[in-house]
PDB file of C-alpha atoms and ligand atoms in Angstrom:
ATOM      1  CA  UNK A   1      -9.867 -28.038 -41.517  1.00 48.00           C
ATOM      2  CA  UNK A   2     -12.158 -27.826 -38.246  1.00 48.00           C
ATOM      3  CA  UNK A   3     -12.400 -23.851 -37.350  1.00 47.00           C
ATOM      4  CA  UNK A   4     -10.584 -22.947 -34.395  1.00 45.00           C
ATOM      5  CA  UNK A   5     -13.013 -23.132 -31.067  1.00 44.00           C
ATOM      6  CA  UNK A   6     -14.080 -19.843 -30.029  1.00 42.00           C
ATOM      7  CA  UNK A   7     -12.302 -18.106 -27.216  1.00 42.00           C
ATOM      8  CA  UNK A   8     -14.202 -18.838 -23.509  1.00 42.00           C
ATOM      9  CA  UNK A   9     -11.601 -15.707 -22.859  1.00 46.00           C
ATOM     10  CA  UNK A  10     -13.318 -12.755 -24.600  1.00 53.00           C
ATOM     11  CA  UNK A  11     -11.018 -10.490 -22.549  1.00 51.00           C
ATOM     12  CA  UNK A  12      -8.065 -12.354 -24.120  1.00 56.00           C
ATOM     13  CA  UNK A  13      -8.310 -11.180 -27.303  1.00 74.00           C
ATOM     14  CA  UNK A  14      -7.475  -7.051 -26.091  1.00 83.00           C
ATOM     15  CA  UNK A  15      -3.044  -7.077 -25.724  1.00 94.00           C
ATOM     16  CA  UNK A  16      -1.416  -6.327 -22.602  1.00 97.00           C
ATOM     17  CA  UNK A  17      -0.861  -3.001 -23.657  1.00 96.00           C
ATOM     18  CA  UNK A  18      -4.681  -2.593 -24.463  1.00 95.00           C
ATOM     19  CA  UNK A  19      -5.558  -3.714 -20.882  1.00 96.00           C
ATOM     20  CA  UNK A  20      -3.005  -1.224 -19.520  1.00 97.00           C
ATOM     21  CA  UNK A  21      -4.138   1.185 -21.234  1.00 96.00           C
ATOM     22  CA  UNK A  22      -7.927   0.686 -20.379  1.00 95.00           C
ATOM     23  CA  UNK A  23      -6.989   0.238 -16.677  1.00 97.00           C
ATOM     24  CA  UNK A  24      -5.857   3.719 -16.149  1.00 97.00           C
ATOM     25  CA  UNK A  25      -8.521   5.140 -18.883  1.00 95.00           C
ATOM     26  CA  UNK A  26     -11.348   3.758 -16.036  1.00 95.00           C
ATOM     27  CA  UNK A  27      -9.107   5.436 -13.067  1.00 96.00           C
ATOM     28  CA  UNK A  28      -9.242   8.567 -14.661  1.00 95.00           C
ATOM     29  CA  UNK A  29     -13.110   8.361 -15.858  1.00 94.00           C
ATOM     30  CA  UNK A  30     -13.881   7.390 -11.932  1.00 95.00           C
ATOM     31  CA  UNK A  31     -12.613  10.985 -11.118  1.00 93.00           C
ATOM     32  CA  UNK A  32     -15.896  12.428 -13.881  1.00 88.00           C
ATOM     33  CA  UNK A  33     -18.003   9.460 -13.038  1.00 76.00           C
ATOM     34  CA  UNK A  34     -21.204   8.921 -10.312  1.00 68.00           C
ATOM     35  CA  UNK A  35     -20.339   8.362  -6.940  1.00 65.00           C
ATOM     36  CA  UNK A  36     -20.854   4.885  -6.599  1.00 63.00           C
ATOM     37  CA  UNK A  37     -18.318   4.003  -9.397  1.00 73.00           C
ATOM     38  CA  UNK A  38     -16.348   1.629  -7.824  1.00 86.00           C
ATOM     39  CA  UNK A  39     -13.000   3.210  -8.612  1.00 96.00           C
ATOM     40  CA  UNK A  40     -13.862   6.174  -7.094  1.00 95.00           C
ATOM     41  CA  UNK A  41     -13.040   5.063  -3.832  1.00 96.00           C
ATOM     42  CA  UNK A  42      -9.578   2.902  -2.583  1.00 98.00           C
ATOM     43  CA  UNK A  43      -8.207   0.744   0.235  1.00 98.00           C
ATOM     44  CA  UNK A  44      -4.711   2.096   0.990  1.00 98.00           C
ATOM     45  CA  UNK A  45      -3.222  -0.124   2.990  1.00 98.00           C
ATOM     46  CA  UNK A  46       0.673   0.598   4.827  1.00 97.00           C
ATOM     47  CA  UNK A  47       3.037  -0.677   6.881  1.00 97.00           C
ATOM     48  CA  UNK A  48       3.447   0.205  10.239  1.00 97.00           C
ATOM     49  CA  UNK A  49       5.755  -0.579  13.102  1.00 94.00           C
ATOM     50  CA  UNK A  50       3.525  -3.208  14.580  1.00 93.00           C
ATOM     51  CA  UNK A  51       2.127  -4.476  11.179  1.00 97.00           C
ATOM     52  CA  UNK A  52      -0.796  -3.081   8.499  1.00 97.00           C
ATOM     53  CA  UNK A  53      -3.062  -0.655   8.844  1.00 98.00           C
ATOM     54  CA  UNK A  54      -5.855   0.254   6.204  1.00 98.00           C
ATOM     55  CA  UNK A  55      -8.713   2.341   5.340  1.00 98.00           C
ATOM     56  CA  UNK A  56     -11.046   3.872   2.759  1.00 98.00           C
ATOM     57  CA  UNK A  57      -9.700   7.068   0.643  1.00 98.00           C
ATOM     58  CA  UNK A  58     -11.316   9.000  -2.120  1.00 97.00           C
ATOM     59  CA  UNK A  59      -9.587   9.102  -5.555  1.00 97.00           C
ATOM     60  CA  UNK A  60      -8.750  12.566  -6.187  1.00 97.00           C
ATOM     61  CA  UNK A  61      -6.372  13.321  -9.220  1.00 97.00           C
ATOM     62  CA  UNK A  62      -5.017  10.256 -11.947  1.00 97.00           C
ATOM     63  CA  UNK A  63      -1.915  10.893 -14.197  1.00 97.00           C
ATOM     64  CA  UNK A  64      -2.565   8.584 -16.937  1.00 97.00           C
ATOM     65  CA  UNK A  65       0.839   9.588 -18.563  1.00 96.00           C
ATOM     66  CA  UNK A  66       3.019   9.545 -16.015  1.00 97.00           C
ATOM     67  CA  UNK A  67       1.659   7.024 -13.666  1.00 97.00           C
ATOM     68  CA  UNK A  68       0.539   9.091 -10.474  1.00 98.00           C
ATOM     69  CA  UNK A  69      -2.551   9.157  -8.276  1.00 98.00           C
ATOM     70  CA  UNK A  70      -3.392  10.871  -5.422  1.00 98.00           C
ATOM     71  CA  UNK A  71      -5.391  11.646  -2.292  1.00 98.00           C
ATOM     72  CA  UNK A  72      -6.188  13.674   0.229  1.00 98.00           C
ATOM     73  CA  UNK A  73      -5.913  13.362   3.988  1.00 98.00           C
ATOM     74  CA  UNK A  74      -5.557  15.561   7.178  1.00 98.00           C
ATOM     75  CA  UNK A  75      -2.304  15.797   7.687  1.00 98.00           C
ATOM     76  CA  UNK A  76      -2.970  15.085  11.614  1.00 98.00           C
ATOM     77  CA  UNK A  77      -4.292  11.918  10.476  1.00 98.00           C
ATOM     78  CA  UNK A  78      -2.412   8.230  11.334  1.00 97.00           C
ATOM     79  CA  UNK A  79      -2.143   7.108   7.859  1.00 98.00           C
ATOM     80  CA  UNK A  80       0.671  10.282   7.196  1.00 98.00           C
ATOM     81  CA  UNK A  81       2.662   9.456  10.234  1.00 97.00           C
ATOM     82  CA  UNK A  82       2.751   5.474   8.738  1.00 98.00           C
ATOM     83  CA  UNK A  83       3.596   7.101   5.253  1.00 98.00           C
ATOM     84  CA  UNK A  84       6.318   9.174   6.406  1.00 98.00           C
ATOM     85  CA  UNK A  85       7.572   6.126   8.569  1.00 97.00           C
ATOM     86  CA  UNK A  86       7.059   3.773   5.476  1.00 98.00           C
ATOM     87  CA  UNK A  87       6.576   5.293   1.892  1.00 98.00           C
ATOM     88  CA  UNK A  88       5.777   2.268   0.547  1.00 98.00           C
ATOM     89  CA  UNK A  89       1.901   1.552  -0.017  1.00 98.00           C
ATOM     90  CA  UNK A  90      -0.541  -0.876  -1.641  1.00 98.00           C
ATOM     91  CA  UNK A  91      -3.512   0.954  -3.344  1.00 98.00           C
ATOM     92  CA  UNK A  92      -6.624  -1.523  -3.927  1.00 98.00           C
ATOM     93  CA  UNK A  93      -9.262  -0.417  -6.116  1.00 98.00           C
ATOM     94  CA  UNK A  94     -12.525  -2.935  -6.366  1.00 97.00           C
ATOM     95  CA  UNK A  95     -15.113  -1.940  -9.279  1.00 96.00           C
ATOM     96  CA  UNK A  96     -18.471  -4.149  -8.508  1.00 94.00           C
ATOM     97  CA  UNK A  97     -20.171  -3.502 -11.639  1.00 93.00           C
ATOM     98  CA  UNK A  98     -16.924  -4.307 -14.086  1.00 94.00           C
ATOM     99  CA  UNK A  99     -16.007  -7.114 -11.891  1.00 96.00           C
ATOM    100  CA  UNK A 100     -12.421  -5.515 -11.721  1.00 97.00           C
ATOM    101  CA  UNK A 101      -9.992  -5.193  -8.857  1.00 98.00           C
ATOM    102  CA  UNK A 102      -6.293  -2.988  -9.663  1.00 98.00           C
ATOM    103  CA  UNK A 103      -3.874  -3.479  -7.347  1.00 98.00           C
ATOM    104  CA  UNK A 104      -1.602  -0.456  -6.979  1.00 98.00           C
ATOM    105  CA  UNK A 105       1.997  -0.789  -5.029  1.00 98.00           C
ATOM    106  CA  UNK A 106       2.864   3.078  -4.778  1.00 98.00           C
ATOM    107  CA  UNK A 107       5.769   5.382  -3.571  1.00 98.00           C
ATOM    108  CA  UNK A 108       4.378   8.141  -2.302  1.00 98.00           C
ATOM    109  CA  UNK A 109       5.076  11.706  -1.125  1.00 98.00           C
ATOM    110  CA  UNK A 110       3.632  14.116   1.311  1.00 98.00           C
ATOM    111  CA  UNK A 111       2.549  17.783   0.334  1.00 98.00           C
ATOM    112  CA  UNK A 112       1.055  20.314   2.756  1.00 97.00           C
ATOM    113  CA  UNK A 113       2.524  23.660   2.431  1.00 94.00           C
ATOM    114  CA  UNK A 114       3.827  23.610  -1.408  1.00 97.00           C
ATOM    115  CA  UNK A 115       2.259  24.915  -4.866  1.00 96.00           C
ATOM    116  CA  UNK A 116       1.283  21.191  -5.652  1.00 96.00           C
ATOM    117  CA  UNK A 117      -1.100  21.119  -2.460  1.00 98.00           C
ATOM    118  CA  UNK A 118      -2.136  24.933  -2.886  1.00 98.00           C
ATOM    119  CA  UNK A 119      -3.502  23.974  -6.603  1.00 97.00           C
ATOM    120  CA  UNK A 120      -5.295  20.715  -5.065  1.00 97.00           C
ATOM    121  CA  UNK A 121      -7.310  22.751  -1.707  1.00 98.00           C
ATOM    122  CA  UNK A 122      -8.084  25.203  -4.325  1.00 97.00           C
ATOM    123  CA  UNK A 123      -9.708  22.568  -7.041  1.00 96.00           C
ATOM    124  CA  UNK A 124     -12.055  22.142  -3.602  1.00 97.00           C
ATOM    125  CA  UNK A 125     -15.073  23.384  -2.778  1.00 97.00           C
ATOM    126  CA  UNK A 126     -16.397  24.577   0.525  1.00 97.00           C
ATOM    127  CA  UNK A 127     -18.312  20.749   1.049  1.00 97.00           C
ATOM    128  CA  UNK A 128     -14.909  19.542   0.871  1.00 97.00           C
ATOM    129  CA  UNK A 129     -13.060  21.836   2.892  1.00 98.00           C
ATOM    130  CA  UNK A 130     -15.452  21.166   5.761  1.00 97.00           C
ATOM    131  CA  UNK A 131     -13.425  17.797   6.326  1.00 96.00           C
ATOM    132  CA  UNK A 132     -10.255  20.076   7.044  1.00 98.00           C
ATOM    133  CA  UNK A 133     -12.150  22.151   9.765  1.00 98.00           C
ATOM    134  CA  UNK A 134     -11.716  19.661  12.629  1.00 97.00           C
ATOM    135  CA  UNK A 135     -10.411  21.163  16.161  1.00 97.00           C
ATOM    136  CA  UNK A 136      -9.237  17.758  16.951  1.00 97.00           C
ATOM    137  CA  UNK A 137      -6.899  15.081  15.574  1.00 97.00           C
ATOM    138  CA  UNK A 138      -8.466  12.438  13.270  1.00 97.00           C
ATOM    139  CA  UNK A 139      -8.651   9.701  15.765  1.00 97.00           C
ATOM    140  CA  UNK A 140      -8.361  11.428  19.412  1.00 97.00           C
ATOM    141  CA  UNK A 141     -10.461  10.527  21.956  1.00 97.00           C
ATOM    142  CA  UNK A 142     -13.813  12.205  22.491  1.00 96.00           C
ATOM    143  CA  UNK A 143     -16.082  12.515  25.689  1.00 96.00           C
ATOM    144  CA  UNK A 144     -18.582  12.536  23.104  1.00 95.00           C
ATOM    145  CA  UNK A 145     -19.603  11.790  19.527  1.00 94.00           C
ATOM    146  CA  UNK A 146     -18.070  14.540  17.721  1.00 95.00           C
ATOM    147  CA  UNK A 147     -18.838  15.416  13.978  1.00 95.00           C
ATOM    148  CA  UNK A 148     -15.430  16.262  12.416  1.00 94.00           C
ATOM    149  CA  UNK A 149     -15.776  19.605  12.343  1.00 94.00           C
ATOM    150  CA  UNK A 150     -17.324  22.619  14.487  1.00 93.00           C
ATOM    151  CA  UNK A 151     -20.732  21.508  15.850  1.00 92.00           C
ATOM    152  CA  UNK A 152     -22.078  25.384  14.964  1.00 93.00           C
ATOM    153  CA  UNK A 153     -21.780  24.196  11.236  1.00 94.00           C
ATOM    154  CA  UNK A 154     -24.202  21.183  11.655  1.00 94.00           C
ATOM    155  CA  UNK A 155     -25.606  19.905   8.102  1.00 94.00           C
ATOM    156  CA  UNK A 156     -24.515  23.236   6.651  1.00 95.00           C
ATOM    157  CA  UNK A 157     -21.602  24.241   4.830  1.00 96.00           C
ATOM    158  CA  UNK A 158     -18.583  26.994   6.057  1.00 95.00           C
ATOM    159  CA  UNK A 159     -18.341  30.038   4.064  1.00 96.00           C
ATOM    160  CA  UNK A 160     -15.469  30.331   1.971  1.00 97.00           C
ATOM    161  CA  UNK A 161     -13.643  32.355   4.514  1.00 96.00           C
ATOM    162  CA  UNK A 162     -14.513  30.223   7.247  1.00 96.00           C
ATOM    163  CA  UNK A 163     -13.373  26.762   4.739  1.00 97.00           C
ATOM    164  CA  UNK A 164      -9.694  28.674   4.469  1.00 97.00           C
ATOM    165  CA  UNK A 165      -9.488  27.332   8.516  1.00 97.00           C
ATOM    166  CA  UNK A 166      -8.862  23.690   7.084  1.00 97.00           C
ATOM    167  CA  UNK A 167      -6.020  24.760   4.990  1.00 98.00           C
ATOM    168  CA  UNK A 168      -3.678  23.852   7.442  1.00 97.00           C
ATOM    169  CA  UNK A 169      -5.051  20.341   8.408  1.00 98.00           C
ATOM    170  CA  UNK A 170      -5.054  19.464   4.755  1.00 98.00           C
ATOM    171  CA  UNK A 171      -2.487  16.728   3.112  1.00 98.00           C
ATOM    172  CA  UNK A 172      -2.227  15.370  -0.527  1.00 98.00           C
ATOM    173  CA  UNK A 173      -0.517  12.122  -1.243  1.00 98.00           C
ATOM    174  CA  UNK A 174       1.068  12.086  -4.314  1.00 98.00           C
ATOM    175  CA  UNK A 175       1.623   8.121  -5.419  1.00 98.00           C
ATOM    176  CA  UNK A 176       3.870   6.981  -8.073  1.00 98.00           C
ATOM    177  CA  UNK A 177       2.570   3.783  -9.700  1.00 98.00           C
ATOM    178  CA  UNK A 178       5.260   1.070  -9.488  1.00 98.00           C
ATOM    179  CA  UNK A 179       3.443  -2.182 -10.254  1.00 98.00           C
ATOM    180  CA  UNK A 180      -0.504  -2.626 -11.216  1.00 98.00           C
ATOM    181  CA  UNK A 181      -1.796  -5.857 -10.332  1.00 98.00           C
ATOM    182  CA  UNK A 182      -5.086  -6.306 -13.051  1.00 98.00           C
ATOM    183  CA  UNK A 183      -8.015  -8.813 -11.845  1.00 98.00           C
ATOM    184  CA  UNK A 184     -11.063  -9.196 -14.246  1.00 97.00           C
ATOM    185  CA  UNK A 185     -13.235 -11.470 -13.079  1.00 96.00           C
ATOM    186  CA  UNK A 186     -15.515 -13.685 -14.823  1.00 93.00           C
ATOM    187  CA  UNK A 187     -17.236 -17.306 -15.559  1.00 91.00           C
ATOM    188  CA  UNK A 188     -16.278 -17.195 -18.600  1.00 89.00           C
ATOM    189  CA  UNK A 189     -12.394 -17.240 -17.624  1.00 91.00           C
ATOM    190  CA  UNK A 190     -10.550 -14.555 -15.248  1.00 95.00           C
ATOM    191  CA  UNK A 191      -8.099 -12.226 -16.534  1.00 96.00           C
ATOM    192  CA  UNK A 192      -4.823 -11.051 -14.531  1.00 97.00           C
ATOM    193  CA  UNK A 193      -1.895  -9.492 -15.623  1.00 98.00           C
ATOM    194  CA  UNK A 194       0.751  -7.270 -14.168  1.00 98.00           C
ATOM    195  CA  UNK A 195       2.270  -4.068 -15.087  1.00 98.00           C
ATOM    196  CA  UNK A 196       5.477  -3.308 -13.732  1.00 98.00           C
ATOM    197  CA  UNK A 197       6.732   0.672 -14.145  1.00 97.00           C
ATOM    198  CA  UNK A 198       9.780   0.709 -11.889  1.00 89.00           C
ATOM    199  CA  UNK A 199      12.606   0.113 -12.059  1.00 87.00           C
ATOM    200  CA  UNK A 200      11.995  -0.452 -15.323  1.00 91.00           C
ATOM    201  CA  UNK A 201       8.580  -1.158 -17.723  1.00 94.00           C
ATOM    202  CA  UNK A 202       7.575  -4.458 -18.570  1.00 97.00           C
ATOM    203  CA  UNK A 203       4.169  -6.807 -18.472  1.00 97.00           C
ATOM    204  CA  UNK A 204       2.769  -9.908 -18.048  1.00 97.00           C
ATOM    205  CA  UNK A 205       0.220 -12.465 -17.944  1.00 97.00           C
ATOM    206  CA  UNK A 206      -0.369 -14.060 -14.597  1.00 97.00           C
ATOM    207  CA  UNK A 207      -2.333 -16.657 -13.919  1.00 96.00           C
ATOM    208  CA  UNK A 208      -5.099 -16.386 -11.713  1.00 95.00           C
TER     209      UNK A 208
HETATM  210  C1  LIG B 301     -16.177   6.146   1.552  1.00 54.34           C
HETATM  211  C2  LIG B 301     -15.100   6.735   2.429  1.00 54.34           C
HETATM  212  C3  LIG B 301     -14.226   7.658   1.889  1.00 54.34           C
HETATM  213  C4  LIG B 301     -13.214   8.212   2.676  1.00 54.34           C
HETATM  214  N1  LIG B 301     -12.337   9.088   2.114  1.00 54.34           N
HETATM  215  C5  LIG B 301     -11.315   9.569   2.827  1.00 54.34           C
HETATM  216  C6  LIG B 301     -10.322  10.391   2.221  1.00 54.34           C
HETATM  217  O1  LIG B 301     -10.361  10.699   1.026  1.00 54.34           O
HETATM  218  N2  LIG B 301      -9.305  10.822   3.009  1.00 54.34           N
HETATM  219  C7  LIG B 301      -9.215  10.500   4.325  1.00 54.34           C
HETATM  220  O2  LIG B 301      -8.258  10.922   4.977  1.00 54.34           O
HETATM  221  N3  LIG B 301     -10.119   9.713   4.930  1.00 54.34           N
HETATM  222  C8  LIG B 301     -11.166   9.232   4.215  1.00 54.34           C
HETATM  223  N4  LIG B 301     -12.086   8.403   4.807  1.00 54.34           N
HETATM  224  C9  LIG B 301     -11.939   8.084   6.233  1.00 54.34           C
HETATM  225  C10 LIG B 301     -10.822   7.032   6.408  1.00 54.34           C
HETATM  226  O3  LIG B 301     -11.269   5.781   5.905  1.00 54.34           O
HETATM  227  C11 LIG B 301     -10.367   6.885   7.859  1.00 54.34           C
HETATM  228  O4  LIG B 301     -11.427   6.470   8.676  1.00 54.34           O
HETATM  229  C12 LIG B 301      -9.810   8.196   8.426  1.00 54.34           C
HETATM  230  O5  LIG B 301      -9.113   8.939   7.439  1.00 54.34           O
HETATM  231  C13 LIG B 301      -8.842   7.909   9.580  1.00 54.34           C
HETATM  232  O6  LIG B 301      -7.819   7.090   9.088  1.00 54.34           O
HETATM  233  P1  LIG B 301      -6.391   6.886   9.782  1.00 54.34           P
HETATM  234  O7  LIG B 301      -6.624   7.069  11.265  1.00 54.34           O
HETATM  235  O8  LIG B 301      -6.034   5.502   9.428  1.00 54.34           O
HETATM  236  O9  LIG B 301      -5.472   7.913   9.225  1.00 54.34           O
HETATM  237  C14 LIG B 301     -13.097   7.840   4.041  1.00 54.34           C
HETATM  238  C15 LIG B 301     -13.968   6.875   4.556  1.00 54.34           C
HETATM  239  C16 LIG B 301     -14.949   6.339   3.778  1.00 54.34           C
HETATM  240  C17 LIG B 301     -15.868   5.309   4.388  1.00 54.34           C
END
């Protein structure tokens, strides 16, 4: 009997729910990981009344469980207006050095003055907070270049009194996963499948 040829798919061999599994194991080690990991940073992309909007956020907080992420924003920001508009987002997550892309639809939820955004401000430090100490609305019009925050602070960092200023500016999304879209590329073969969490849980292969 000839022996069967090997796989050009190495990827293929792991199960769905191996690849599901792994997906949200590297989402949770980009929250320990350098700074360049690539899932450390995600396009969130909404709806808005004239179309799509999109931009860069940081990764800040992964429930592997339960099928959450989240980030933080200032709540003056345009991105929470579209999100309170339109719930509905697309979270897109591009790892260079794996070769991976996730694609995230989300529900998500706005916190500013509950416990769930008290326990996030307070997981931040004062290099952080600094992004929450802006006099003027994320996106305003300037007569000049301003820095984000008060000029007196320049390259330095606010004391820990002075950071508790931001705590009103500061937002954190909470998403709930609904679908992952997994991309692995490779020349040996790509890999996509989909993960579906609501309504209900199921998964597939896709093709490419
Ligand atoms: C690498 C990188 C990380 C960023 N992280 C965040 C973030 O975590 N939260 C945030 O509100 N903006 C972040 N920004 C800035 C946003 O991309 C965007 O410019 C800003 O929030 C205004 O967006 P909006 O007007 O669409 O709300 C980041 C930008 C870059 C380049």
């Amino acid at each position: 009997m000839t022996p069967p040829e090997p796989s050009v798919y190495p990827t293929i061999s792991l199960t769905l729910t191996d690849l599901e599994q792994d997906s949200w194991q590297k989402l949770a080690a980009a929250l320990e990981g350098k700074k360049d990991m690539g899932f450390k940073t995600m396009t969130l992309a909404c709806r808005t009344a004239n179309g799509a909007d999109a931009r860069t956020v940081v990764l800040r907080q992964v429930d592997v469980v339960r099928k959450y992420v989240w980030f933080h924003t200032d709540v003056r920001a345009a991105k929470v207006m579209q999100l309170e508009a339109f719930p509905d987002a697309t979270l897109l997550f591009w790892d260079d050095t794996q070769q991976i892309q996730l694609r995230l639809t989300v529900e998500t939820r706005l916190h500013t003055n509950d416990y769930l955004a008290d326990e996030q401000w307070q997981t931040l430090g004062v290099g952080n907070r600094k992004n929450y100490l802006s006099e003027h609305k994320p996106g305003s019009v300037q007569p000049s270049p301003y820095p984000g925050f008060p000029t007196h602070l320049g390259a330095g960092l606010p004391s820990l009194e002075e950071s508790e200023n931001g705590r009103d500016n500061f937002a954190a999304i909470e998403c709930r996963v609904l679908t992952m879209d997994y991309l692995h590329l490779s020349r040996d073969g790509q890999v996509r499948a989909r993960f579906q969490y609501e309504p209900d849980s199921k998964m597939s292969w896709l093709a490419p």
